[in-house]
Amino acid sequence: MKRPDLAQVLTTLVVLVYPLLVWYAHGKIEPRQLALVLLGVAALRLLSFRMGQRYRWMSLAALLLAAPALFWNALLPLKLYPVAISIGMLALFGASLLRPPSIIERFARIQDPDLPAFAVAYTRRVTQVWCLFFAFNGGIAFATAVWASEAVWSLYTGLISYVFMGALFAGEYLVRLYVRRQHHA
């Protein structure tokens, strides 16, 4: 089993705790300094990861949002990073619905290359559900970034959205077990 790259582990951790970092730093560290952290993460990801073209947008979004934060010393562009991630994921998942196979079908075929027709339909529906989640999540992240306090924004983007994502994963797993039983009974 291949060991993960240290830069990859560190940047992933920073991205996961990013909302908490912004909340903690508010009033203590200038947004310009936080933008440097985001720039560093983006640069490390672009230079060290073997990511495909599809996933480079995450780093590019970080760079585009860090630039106005650096220039104007503004916090709002930094708070929009989770919105950009949701928009990017919505675009990625949505595009796979327009040009099949869907992204969830691709993941499923890694485990079972010969998916039956009911499973292909199911993976398409799951991809649609994830599209709805990313639209919902991005909308709430945007609303909290623009109209809520840093604490509320951080609570949503740093905890609640992850709980929603985990609930969606768990719920989908339970539905998948049920669908399998229905088709194998």
GROMACS .gro file of C-alpha atoms in nm:
model
  185
    1MET     CA    1   0.000   0.000   0.000
    2LYS     CA    2   0.136   0.337  -0.103
    3ARG     CA    3   0.209   0.587   0.176
    4PRO     CA    4   0.046   0.926   0.136
    5ASP     CA    5   0.265   1.222   0.054
    6LEU     CA    6   0.328   1.449   0.358
    7ALA     CA    7   0.234   1.761   0.157
    8GLN     CA    8  -0.093   1.595   0.056
    9VAL     CA    9  -0.177   1.504   0.416
   10LEU     CA   10  -0.095   1.853   0.545
   11THR     CA   11  -0.290   2.038   0.277
   12THR     CA   12  -0.591   1.810   0.321
   13LEU     CA   13  -0.587   1.875   0.696
   14VAL     CA   14  -0.562   2.251   0.643
   15VAL     CA   15  -0.855   2.242   0.398
   16LEU     CA   16  -1.065   2.042   0.645
   17VAL     CA   17  -0.999   2.281   0.935
   18TYR     CA   18  -0.996   2.591   0.715
   19PRO     CA   19  -1.332   2.728   0.842
   20LEU     CA   20  -1.217   2.689   1.202
   21LEU     CA   21  -0.890   2.861   1.117
   22VAL     CA   22  -1.077   3.158   0.967
   23TRP     CA   23  -1.305   3.178   1.271
   24TYR     CA   24  -1.015   3.157   1.518
   25ALA     CA   25  -0.806   3.410   1.328
   26HIS     CA   26  -1.082   3.669   1.298
   27GLY     CA   27  -0.969   3.978   1.484
   28LYS     CA   28  -0.631   3.822   1.563
   29ILE     CA   29  -0.476   3.782   1.220
   30GLU     CA   30  -0.533   4.001   0.917
   31PRO     CA   31  -0.722   3.842   0.628
   32ARG     CA   32  -0.414   3.909   0.416
   33GLN     CA   33  -0.217   3.664   0.632
   34LEU     CA   34  -0.491   3.403   0.607
   35ALA     CA   35  -0.484   3.449   0.230
   36LEU     CA   36  -0.117   3.355   0.238
   37VAL     CA   37  -0.213   3.026   0.407
   38LEU     CA   38  -0.469   2.960   0.133
   39LEU     CA   39  -0.212   3.051  -0.134
   40GLY     CA   40   0.038   2.814   0.025
   41VAL     CA   41  -0.211   2.528   0.027
   42ALA     CA   42  -0.308   2.595  -0.334
   43ALA     CA   43   0.054   2.613  -0.446
   44LEU     CA   44   0.143   2.291  -0.263
   45ARG     CA   45  -0.154   2.114  -0.416
   46LEU     CA   46  -0.071   2.233  -0.766
   47LEU     CA   47   0.296   2.141  -0.735
   48SER     CA   48   0.283   1.815  -0.543
   49PHE     CA   49  -0.039   1.636  -0.628
   50ARG     CA   50  -0.080   1.408  -0.922
   51MET     CA   51  -0.435   1.529  -0.973
   52GLY     CA   52  -0.614   1.523  -1.302
   53GLN     CA   53  -0.727   1.833  -1.488
   54ARG     CA   54  -1.075   1.795  -1.339
   55TYR     CA   55  -0.953   1.853  -0.986
   56ARG     CA   56  -0.708   2.137  -1.044
   57TRP     CA   57  -1.000   2.381  -1.020
   58MET     CA   58  -0.988   2.350  -0.638
   59SER     CA   59  -0.642   2.501  -0.630
   60LEU     CA   60  -0.729   2.759  -0.892
   61ALA     CA   61  -1.037   2.863  -0.691
   62ALA     CA   62  -0.817   2.909  -0.385
   63LEU     CA   63  -0.577   3.125  -0.585
   64LEU     CA   64  -0.859   3.336  -0.732
   65LEU     CA   65  -1.016   3.395  -0.389
   66ALA     CA   66  -0.686   3.462  -0.214
   67ALA     CA   67  -0.591   3.737  -0.461
   68PRO     CA   68  -0.865   3.989  -0.362
   69ALA     CA   69  -0.817   3.897   0.004
   70LEU     CA   70  -0.450   3.987  -0.029
   71PHE     CA   71  -0.513   4.303  -0.229
   72TRP     CA   72  -0.797   4.447  -0.017
   73ASN     CA   73  -0.716   4.266   0.311
   74ALA     CA   74  -1.076   4.138   0.302
   75LEU     CA   75  -1.220   3.835   0.479
   76LEU     CA   76  -1.521   3.772   0.251
   77PRO     CA   77  -1.323   3.619  -0.040
   78LEU     CA   78  -1.168   3.374   0.206
   79LYS     CA   79  -1.511   3.279   0.338
   80LEU     CA   80  -1.626   3.204  -0.017
   81TYR     CA   81  -1.379   2.915  -0.060
   82PRO     CA   82  -1.630   2.650   0.063
   83VAL     CA   83  -1.884   2.799  -0.180
   84ALA     CA   84  -1.635   2.757  -0.465
   85ILE     CA   85  -1.574   2.395  -0.363
   86SER     CA   86  -1.949   2.322  -0.363
   87ILE     CA   87  -1.993   2.489  -0.702
   88GLY     CA   88  -1.701   2.292  -0.843
   89MET     CA   89  -1.832   1.962  -0.708
   90LEU     CA   90  -2.179   2.042  -0.841
   91ALA     CA   91  -2.027   2.112  -1.184
   92LEU     CA   92  -1.821   1.790  -1.174
   93PHE     CA   93  -2.114   1.569  -1.068
   94GLY     CA   94  -2.360   1.751  -1.296
   95ALA     CA   95  -2.134   1.721  -1.599
   96SER     CA   96  -2.115   1.347  -1.543
   97LEU     CA   97  -2.494   1.333  -1.569
   98LEU     CA   98  -2.478   1.506  -1.905
   99ARG     CA   99  -2.196   1.283  -2.030
  100PRO     CA  100  -2.237   0.938  -1.873
  101PRO     CA  101  -2.122   0.739  -1.697
  102SER     CA  102  -2.211   0.935  -1.385
  103ILE     CA  103  -1.937   0.993  -1.130
  104ILE     CA  104  -2.099   0.754  -0.881
  105GLU     CA  105  -2.124   0.488  -1.152
  106ARG     CA  106  -1.751   0.529  -1.217
  107PHE     CA  107  -1.681   0.470  -0.847
  108ALA     CA  108  -1.915   0.169  -0.842
  109ARG     CA  109  -1.747   0.015  -1.147
  110ILE     CA  110  -1.414   0.014  -0.965
  111GLN     CA  111  -1.562  -0.247  -0.733
  112ASP     CA  112  -1.792  -0.418  -0.987
  113PRO     CA  113  -1.706  -0.356  -1.355
  114ASP     CA  114  -2.021  -0.541  -1.472
  115LEU     CA  115  -2.294  -0.332  -1.309
  116PRO     CA  116  -2.647  -0.450  -1.380
  117ALA     CA  117  -2.897  -0.203  -1.532
  118PHE     CA  118  -3.072  -0.138  -1.199
  119ALA     CA  119  -2.736  -0.041  -1.044
  120VAL     CA  120  -2.657   0.200  -1.327
  121ALA     CA  121  -2.995   0.368  -1.275
  122TYR     CA  122  -2.936   0.376  -0.900
  123THR     CA  123  -2.590   0.535  -0.934
  124ARG     CA  124  -2.737   0.800  -1.163
  125ARG     CA  125  -3.000   0.883  -0.899
  126VAL     CA  126  -2.733   0.899  -0.628
  127THR     CA  127  -2.531   1.139  -0.846
  128GLN     CA  128  -2.843   1.357  -0.877
  129VAL     CA  129  -2.886   1.354  -0.498
  130TRP     CA  130  -2.524   1.465  -0.454
  131CYS     CA  131  -2.587   1.747  -0.703
  132LEU     CA  132  -2.878   1.863  -0.486
  133PHE     CA  133  -2.657   1.841  -0.178
  134PHE     CA  134  -2.381   2.052  -0.336
  135ALA     CA  135  -2.635   2.314  -0.448
  136PHE     CA  136  -2.790   2.325  -0.099
  137ASN     CA  137  -2.453   2.328   0.075
  138GLY     CA  138  -2.312   2.598  -0.150
  139GLY     CA  139  -2.622   2.812  -0.099
  140ILE     CA  140  -2.602   2.792   0.278
  141ALA     CA  141  -2.226   2.847   0.275
  142PHE     CA  142  -2.280   3.158   0.060
  143ALA     CA  143  -2.558   3.291   0.283
  144THR     CA  144  -2.354   3.242   0.599
  145ALA     CA  145  -2.044   3.396   0.438
  146VAL     CA  146  -2.231   3.709   0.332
  147TRP     CA  147  -2.494   3.761   0.603
  148ALA     CA  148  -2.388   3.570   0.916
  149SER     CA  149  -2.114   3.616   1.172
  150GLU     CA  150  -1.779   3.442   1.137
  151ALA     CA  151  -1.883   3.207   1.418
  152VAL     CA  152  -2.204   3.100   1.239
  153TRP     CA  153  -2.020   3.066   0.906
  154SER     CA  154  -1.749   2.860   1.070
  155LEU     CA  155  -1.999   2.640   1.255
  156TYR     CA  156  -2.182   2.562   0.931
  157THR     CA  157  -1.882   2.517   0.699
  158GLY     CA  158  -1.655   2.356   0.959
  159LEU     CA  159  -1.900   2.121   1.130
  160ILE     CA  160  -2.263   2.115   1.020
  161SER     CA  161  -2.190   2.068   0.649
  162TYR     CA  162  -1.964   1.772   0.736
  163VAL     CA  163  -2.240   1.622   0.951
  164PHE     CA  164  -2.485   1.662   0.660
  165MET     CA  165  -2.232   1.499   0.427
  166GLY     CA  166  -2.179   1.210   0.669
  167ALA     CA  167  -2.556   1.164   0.707
  168LEU     CA  168  -2.591   1.156   0.329
  169PHE     CA  169  -2.315   0.893   0.300
  170ALA     CA  170  -2.474   0.681   0.575
  171GLY     CA  171  -2.826   0.719   0.436
  172GLU     CA  172  -2.713   0.630   0.086
  173TYR     CA  173  -2.536   0.321   0.217
  174LEU     CA  174  -2.854   0.201   0.391
  175VAL     CA  175  -3.062   0.266   0.079
  176ARG     CA  176  -2.803   0.082  -0.132
  177LEU     CA  177  -2.829  -0.225   0.094
  178TYR     CA  178  -3.208  -0.215   0.060
  179VAL     CA  179  -3.193  -0.180  -0.321
  180ARG     CA  180  -2.949  -0.471  -0.346
  181ARG     CA  181  -3.176  -0.690  -0.136
  182GLN     CA  182  -3.476  -0.600  -0.350
  183HIS     CA  183  -3.295  -0.699  -0.671
  184HIS     CA  184  -3.125  -1.010  -0.535
  185ALA     CA  185  -3.427  -1.151  -0.351
   0.00000   0.00000   0.00000
